[in-house]
């Protein structure tokens, strides 16, 4: 017990020291001041260069599209890693009771609306806050809902895994098409070369390949998070290590 | 001191305390997530410019009336990577529990000998 108290006191002293130095450092960073350098360039050129009005989306998908491909790869590795870590020979749902009436009815009723809302978020990524990642997470919550409500529900793996792979390949194909047309990977050929949607900036059909890539990312994130939920919710059968 | 900076430092320290002082692996993971939230809030508040709006150039928002988009893009990435690491860590925790039937780090250390 004494060891426990000593440990807590040491922890508190440690975090107080760290907190003091963080506060001291942040004292030199005045809040709310304009200190944009690259950000200013992005804000001023985002409409003519990418066609998107949401500068954050333009940075994530267009200017730094290659990094986002890496980010999607990290998510893919995570979903593979979770599957590998939780791999057992025989695994199935072990929940004993169905969800309550409220949960089951709510899941049935809300499912299409949650998916619609998720799709809305990722399709409008270049116009409104959000984009592929939150949209995909919203879609995954719809499936989480189903898993929680019904004891026997399991997603169709024949559709889930191929869809996950295809969307990832789709992202690379979009990038390679840019390489073929414009000379570098993830060149936005729809906006820069074809000039589609130049007259309706701020509407849905603009911003070149951003809606396409964000739709792919949205589906990919949705399937990957659903796969993670599926892996975590299933347990090995009795004696079936 | 600015309330946003204060809140983010407080979140980081609360998370750090959970990691240092708690014995359950699951609580340490919760602490890690809280720390992550603190870091994200810190990045966003460093990028804020007083009196300006979100960097979405809709009606009335010209480039000189929007905040810095770069910290927000950075935090978008950080959140996704945070979800990824949390999922990985949780599956390691599930394996730990399968093997040792406990989540207490000190007991796990003792069981390993």
Coordinates of C-alpha atoms in Angstrom, one line a residue:
Chain A
X1 CA 0.0 0.0 0.0
X2 CA 2.9 2.4 0.8
X3 CA 4.3 1.6 -2.6
X4 CA 1.0 2.6 -4.2
X5 CA 0.9 6.0 -2.4
X6 CA 4.5 6.7 -3.4
X7 CA 3.7 5.8 -7.0
X8 CA 0.8 8.2 -7.1
X9 CA 2.8 11.0 -5.5
X10 CA 5.6 10.5 -7.9
X11 CA 3.2 10.5 -10.8
X12 CA 1.6 13.8 -9.6
X13 CA 5.0 15.5 -9.1
X14 CA 6.0 14.3 -12.6
X15 CA 2.9 15.6 -14.3
X16 CA 3.1 18.9 -12.4
X17 CA 6.7 19.4 -13.7
X18 CA 5.6 18.6 -17.3
X19 CA 2.6 20.8 -17.0
X20 CA 4.7 23.7 -15.7
X21 CA 7.1 23.5 -18.7
X22 CA 4.2 23.1 -21.2
X23 CA 2.5 26.2 -19.8
X24 CA 5.8 28.1 -19.8
X25 CA 6.3 27.2 -23.5
X26 CA 2.8 28.0 -24.5
X27 CA 3.1 31.4 -22.8
X28 CA 5.3 32.4 -25.8
X29 CA 2.6 31.4 -28.3
X30 CA -0.1 34.2 -28.2
X31 CA -3.6 32.9 -28.7
X32 CA -5.6 34.0 -31.7
X33 CA -2.8 35.7 -33.7
X34 CA -2.5 35.4 -37.4
X35 CA 0.8 33.5 -38.0
X36 CA -0.1 31.8 -41.2
X37 CA 2.6 31.2 -43.8
X38 CA 1.7 28.2 -46.0
X39 CA -1.9 28.4 -44.8
X40 CA -2.3 31.8 -46.4
X41 CA -1.2 30.4 -49.8
X42 CA -3.7 27.5 -49.5
X43 CA -6.6 29.8 -48.6
X44 CA -5.9 32.3 -51.4
X45 CA -5.4 29.7 -54.1
X46 CA -7.7 26.9 -53.0
X47 CA -10.6 27.8 -55.3
X48 CA -8.7 28.3 -58.5
X49 CA -6.3 25.4 -58.0
X50 CA -8.6 22.7 -56.6
X51 CA -12.1 24.0 -57.0
X52 CA -13.0 23.1 -53.4
X53 CA -14.4 25.7 -51.0
X54 CA -13.4 23.7 -47.9
X55 CA -9.7 24.4 -47.6
X56 CA -9.1 21.6 -45.1
X57 CA -10.4 19.0 -47.6
X58 CA -8.3 20.5 -50.4
X59 CA -5.2 20.2 -48.2
X60 CA -6.0 16.7 -47.2
X61 CA -7.1 15.2 -50.5
X62 CA -5.5 17.4 -53.2
X63 CA -2.3 19.2 -52.0
X64 CA -1.3 16.4 -49.6
X65 CA -3.2 13.5 -51.4
X66 CA -0.2 11.2 -51.2
X67 CA -0.1 11.5 -47.4
X68 CA -3.7 10.6 -47.3
X69 CA -3.0 7.5 -49.3
X70 CA -0.5 6.7 -46.6
X71 CA -3.1 7.4 -43.9
X72 CA -5.5 5.0 -45.6
X73 CA -2.7 2.4 -45.7
X74 CA -2.3 2.8 -42.0
X75 CA -6.0 2.1 -41.5
X76 CA -5.7 -0.9 -43.8
X77 CA -2.7 -2.2 -41.8
X78 CA -4.7 -1.7 -38.6
X79 CA -7.7 -3.7 -39.8
X80 CA -5.4 -6.4 -41.0
X81 CA -3.4 -6.3 -37.7
X82 CA -6.5 -6.5 -35.6
X83 CA -7.7 -9.5 -37.6
X84 CA -4.3 -11.1 -37.2
X85 CA -4.1 -10.5 -33.5
X86 CA -7.6 -11.8 -32.8
X87 CA -7.3 -14.8 -35.2
X88 CA -8.6 -18.1 -33.8
X89 CA -9.7 -21.2 -35.6
X90 CA -13.4 -21.0 -34.8
X91 CA -15.0 -17.8 -33.8
X92 CA -18.6 -16.7 -33.6
X93 CA -21.0 -14.4 -31.9
X94 CA -21.5 -15.5 -28.2
X95 CA -24.0 -12.8 -27.0
X96 CA -26.8 -14.6 -25.2
X97 CA -29.7 -12.2 -25.3
X98 CA -31.1 -10.0 -28.1
X99 CA -31.1 -6.3 -27.6
X100 CA -34.1 -4.7 -26.1
X101 CA -37.1 -3.7 -28.1
X102 CA -36.0 -0.1 -28.3
X103 CA -32.6 -1.1 -29.6
X104 CA -33.8 -3.6 -32.2
X105 CA -36.6 -1.4 -33.5
X106 CA -34.3 1.7 -33.4
X107 CA -31.6 -0.2 -35.3
X108 CA -34.0 -1.3 -38.1
X109 CA -35.6 2.2 -38.4
X110 CA -32.4 4.2 -38.2
X111 CA -30.1 2.0 -40.4
X112 CA -30.9 3.6 -43.8
X113 CA -30.8 7.1 -42.4
X114 CA -27.5 6.6 -40.7
X115 CA -26.0 5.3 -43.9
X116 CA -27.6 8.1 -45.9
X117 CA -26.1 10.6 -43.5
X118 CA -22.7 9.0 -43.8
X119 CA -22.8 9.1 -47.5
X120 CA -23.9 12.7 -47.4
X121 CA -20.9 13.6 -45.3
X122 CA -18.4 12.0 -47.6
X123 CA -19.9 13.1 -50.8
X124 CA -20.0 16.7 -49.7
X125 CA -16.5 16.7 -48.2
X126 CA -15.3 19.5 -50.5
X127 CA -18.2 21.8 -49.4
X128 CA -19.0 21.2 -45.8
X129 CA -17.1 20.1 -42.7
X130 CA -16.5 16.4 -42.7
X131 CA -15.3 14.1 -45.5
X132 CA -14.4 10.5 -46.1
X133 CA -13.1 9.7 -42.6
X134 CA -16.0 10.9 -40.5
X135 CA -18.5 9.7 -43.2
X136 CA -17.0 6.3 -43.1
X137 CA -17.1 6.2 -39.3
X138 CA -20.7 7.1 -39.4
X139 CA -21.5 4.2 -41.8
X140 CA -19.5 1.9 -39.5
X141 CA -21.7 3.0 -36.6
X142 CA -24.8 1.7 -38.5
X143 CA -23.2 -1.7 -38.7
X144 CA -22.1 -1.5 -35.0
X145 CA -25.8 -0.8 -34.2
X146 CA -26.8 -4.0 -36.0
X147 CA -24.2 -6.0 -34.2
X148 CA -25.4 -4.7 -30.8
X149 CA -29.0 -5.3 -31.6
X150 CA -29.1 -8.8 -33.0
X151 CA -27.3 -11.8 -31.6
X152 CA -26.9 -13.6 -34.9
X153 CA -26.1 -10.7 -37.2
X154 CA -22.8 -11.0 -39.0
X155 CA -21.8 -8.9 -42.0
X156 CA -21.4 -10.6 -45.3
X157 CA -17.7 -11.2 -45.6
X158 CA -18.0 -12.0 -49.3
X159 CA -18.9 -8.4 -49.9
X160 CA -17.0 -6.6 -47.1
X161 CA -13.4 -7.7 -47.9
X162 CA -13.5 -7.3 -51.7
X163 CA -15.1 -3.9 -51.3
X164 CA -12.4 -2.8 -48.9
X165 CA -9.7 -3.9 -51.3
X166 CA -11.4 -2.5 -54.4
X167 CA -11.7 1.0 -52.9
X168 CA -8.1 1.0 -52.0
X169 CA -7.1 0.0 -55.5
X170 CA -9.5 2.6 -56.8
X171 CA -7.6 5.3 -54.9
X172 CA -4.3 4.2 -56.5
X173 CA -5.9 4.0 -59.9
X174 CA -7.1 7.6 -59.6
X175 CA -3.6 8.6 -58.7
X176 CA -2.1 6.6 -61.6
X177 CA -4.5 8.2 -64.1
X178 CA -3.2 11.5 -62.9
X179 CA 0.3 10.3 -63.5
X180 CA -0.6 9.3 -67.0
X181 CA -2.4 12.5 -67.9
X182 CA -0.6 15.2 -65.9
X183 CA 2.9 13.7 -65.3
X184 CA 2.8 13.2 -61.5
X185 CA 1.0 10.9 -59.1
X186 CA -2.4 12.1 -57.9
X187 CA -2.5 15.0 -60.4
X188 CA -6.1 16.3 -60.4
X189 CA -6.8 15.8 -64.1
X190 CA -10.5 16.3 -63.8
X191 CA -10.0 19.9 -62.6
X192 CA -6.7 20.9 -64.2
X193 CA -6.9 19.3 -67.6
X194 CA -10.6 18.8 -68.3
X195 CA -11.8 21.8 -66.3
X196 CA -15.1 20.2 -65.3
X197 CA -17.2 22.2 -62.9
X198 CA -15.3 25.5 -63.3
X199 CA -18.5 27.4 -63.3
X200 CA -20.1 25.8 -60.3
X201 CA -17.6 26.2 -57.5
X202 CA -19.4 25.8 -54.2
X203 CA -21.8 23.3 -55.6
X204 CA -21.7 19.5 -55.6
X205 CA -20.2 18.9 -59.1
X206 CA -16.9 20.7 -58.7
X207 CA -13.5 20.3 -57.1
X208 CA -12.2 17.7 -59.6
X209 CA -11.4 14.3 -58.1
X210 CA -12.0 15.3 -54.5
X211 CA -15.6 13.9 -54.3
X212 CA -14.4 10.7 -56.1
X213 CA -11.5 10.1 -53.7
X214 CA -13.5 11.0 -50.7
X215 CA -16.3 8.6 -51.7
X216 CA -13.6 5.9 -52.1
X217 CA -12.1 6.8 -48.7
X218 CA -15.6 6.9 -47.1
X219 CA -16.4 3.4 -48.3
X220 CA -13.0 2.1 -47.4
X221 CA -13.0 3.6 -43.8
X222 CA -16.6 2.3 -43.4
X223 CA -15.7 -1.3 -44.4
X224 CA -12.5 -1.2 -42.4
X225 CA -14.1 0.0 -39.1
X226 CA -16.9 -2.5 -39.6
X227 CA -14.3 -5.2 -40.0
X228 CA -12.6 -4.1 -36.8
X229 CA -15.9 -4.2 -35.0
X230 CA -16.7 -7.6 -36.4
X231 CA -13.3 -9.0 -35.3
X232 CA -13.6 -7.6 -31.8
X233 CA -17.2 -8.7 -31.1
X234 CA -16.7 -12.3 -32.1
X235 CA -15.2 -14.7 -29.5
X236 CA -13.6 -18.1 -29.8
X237 CA -15.9 -21.1 -29.2
X238 CA -15.5 -23.1 -26.1
X239 CA -12.3 -25.0 -26.3
X240 CA -11.7 -23.9 -29.9
X241 CA -8.5 -22.0 -29.4
Chain B
X1 CA -3.5 31.9 -19.4
X2 CA -5.8 31.2 -22.3
X3 CA -8.7 28.7 -21.4
X4 CA -8.1 26.6 -24.5
X5 CA -4.4 26.2 -23.8
X6 CA -5.3 25.5 -20.2
X7 CA -7.9 22.8 -21.1
X8 CA -5.6 21.1 -23.6
X9 CA -2.7 21.0 -21.1
X10 CA -5.1 19.7 -18.4
X11 CA -6.4 17.0 -20.7
X12 CA -2.8 15.9 -21.6
X13 CA -1.8 15.8 -17.9
X14 CA -5.0 13.9 -16.9
X15 CA -4.2 11.3 -19.6
X16 CA -0.6 11.1 -18.5
X17 CA -1.7 10.6 -14.9
X18 CA -3.9 7.7 -15.9
X19 CA -1.1 6.1 -17.8
X20 CA 1.4 6.5 -14.9
X21 CA -0.8 5.7 -11.9
X22 CA -3.6 3.3 -13.1
X23 CA -3.0 -0.4 -12.9
X24 CA -5.6 -1.6 -15.4
X25 CA -4.4 -1.8 -19.0
X26 CA -7.8 -0.7 -20.2
X27 CA -7.7 2.5 -18.0
X28 CA -4.2 3.3 -19.4
X29 CA -5.7 3.1 -22.9
X30 CA -8.5 5.5 -21.9
X31 CA -5.7 7.8 -20.6
X32 CA -3.9 7.5 -23.9
X33 CA -7.1 8.6 -25.7
X34 CA -7.6 11.5 -23.4
X35 CA -4.0 12.6 -24.0
X36 CA -4.7 12.4 -27.7
X37 CA -7.8 14.6 -27.4
X38 CA -5.6 17.2 -25.5
X39 CA -3.0 17.3 -28.2
X40 CA -5.7 17.7 -30.9
X41 CA -7.3 20.6 -29.0
X42 CA -3.9 22.2 -28.5
X43 CA -3.1 22.0 -32.3
X44 CA -6.5 23.4 -33.2
X45 CA -6.2 26.3 -30.7
X46 CA -2.7 27.2 -31.9
X47 CA -4.1 27.5 -35.4
X48 CA -7.0 29.7 -34.3
X49 CA -7.1 33.4 -35.4
X50 CA -9.3 35.7 -33.3
X51 CA -12.6 36.6 -34.9
X52 CA -12.3 34.5 -37.9
X53 CA -14.4 31.6 -39.3
X54 CA -13.8 28.0 -40.3
X55 CA -11.7 27.7 -43.5
X56 CA -14.6 27.0 -45.7
X57 CA -14.8 29.8 -48.3
X58 CA -18.6 30.0 -48.5
X59 CA -20.6 33.2 -48.7
X60 CA -19.0 36.1 -46.9
X61 CA -15.9 34.2 -45.9
X62 CA -12.9 35.5 -47.9
X63 CA -9.4 34.1 -47.5
X64 CA -8.5 36.8 -45.0
X65 CA -11.5 35.9 -42.8
X66 CA -10.7 32.2 -42.3
X67 CA -8.5 30.5 -39.8
X68 CA -5.4 28.4 -40.6
X69 CA -6.5 25.2 -42.4
X70 CA -3.2 23.3 -41.9
X71 CA -3.6 22.5 -38.1
X72 CA -7.1 21.2 -38.9
X73 CA -5.9 19.0 -41.7
X74 CA -3.1 17.7 -39.3
X75 CA -5.7 17.0 -36.6
X76 CA -7.9 15.2 -39.1
X77 CA -4.9 12.9 -39.8
X78 CA -4.1 12.6 -36.1
X79 CA -7.7 11.5 -35.2
X80 CA -7.6 8.7 -37.8
X81 CA -4.2 7.5 -36.7
X82 CA -5.5 7.7 -33.1
X83 CA -8.4 5.4 -33.9
X84 CA -6.0 3.0 -35.6
X85 CA -3.6 2.8 -32.7
X86 CA -6.5 2.4 -30.2
X87 CA -8.0 -0.4 -32.2
X88 CA -4.6 -2.2 -32.4
X89 CA -4.0 -1.7 -28.6
X90 CA -7.5 -3.0 -27.8
X91 CA -6.9 -6.2 -29.7
X92 CA -3.6 -6.6 -27.8
X93 CA -5.6 -6.1 -24.6
X94 CA -8.1 -8.8 -25.6
X95 CA -5.2 -11.2 -26.2
X96 CA -3.7 -10.3 -22.8
X97 CA -6.9 -11.0 -21.1
X98 CA -7.3 -14.3 -22.9
X99 CA -3.9 -15.4 -21.7
X100 CA -3.7 -14.1 -18.2
X101 CA -7.4 -13.7 -17.2
X102 CA -6.6 -10.3 -15.7
X103 CA -5.9 -6.8 -16.9
X104 CA -3.9 -5.7 -13.9
X105 CA -0.3 -4.9 -15.2
X106 CA 1.3 -5.8 -11.9
X107 CA -0.3 -9.2 -11.8
X108 CA 0.6 -9.8 -15.4
X109 CA 4.2 -9.0 -14.6
X110 CA 4.1 -11.4 -11.7
X111 CA 2.5 -14.2 -13.7
X112 CA 5.2 -13.9 -16.3
X113 CA 7.8 -14.4 -13.5

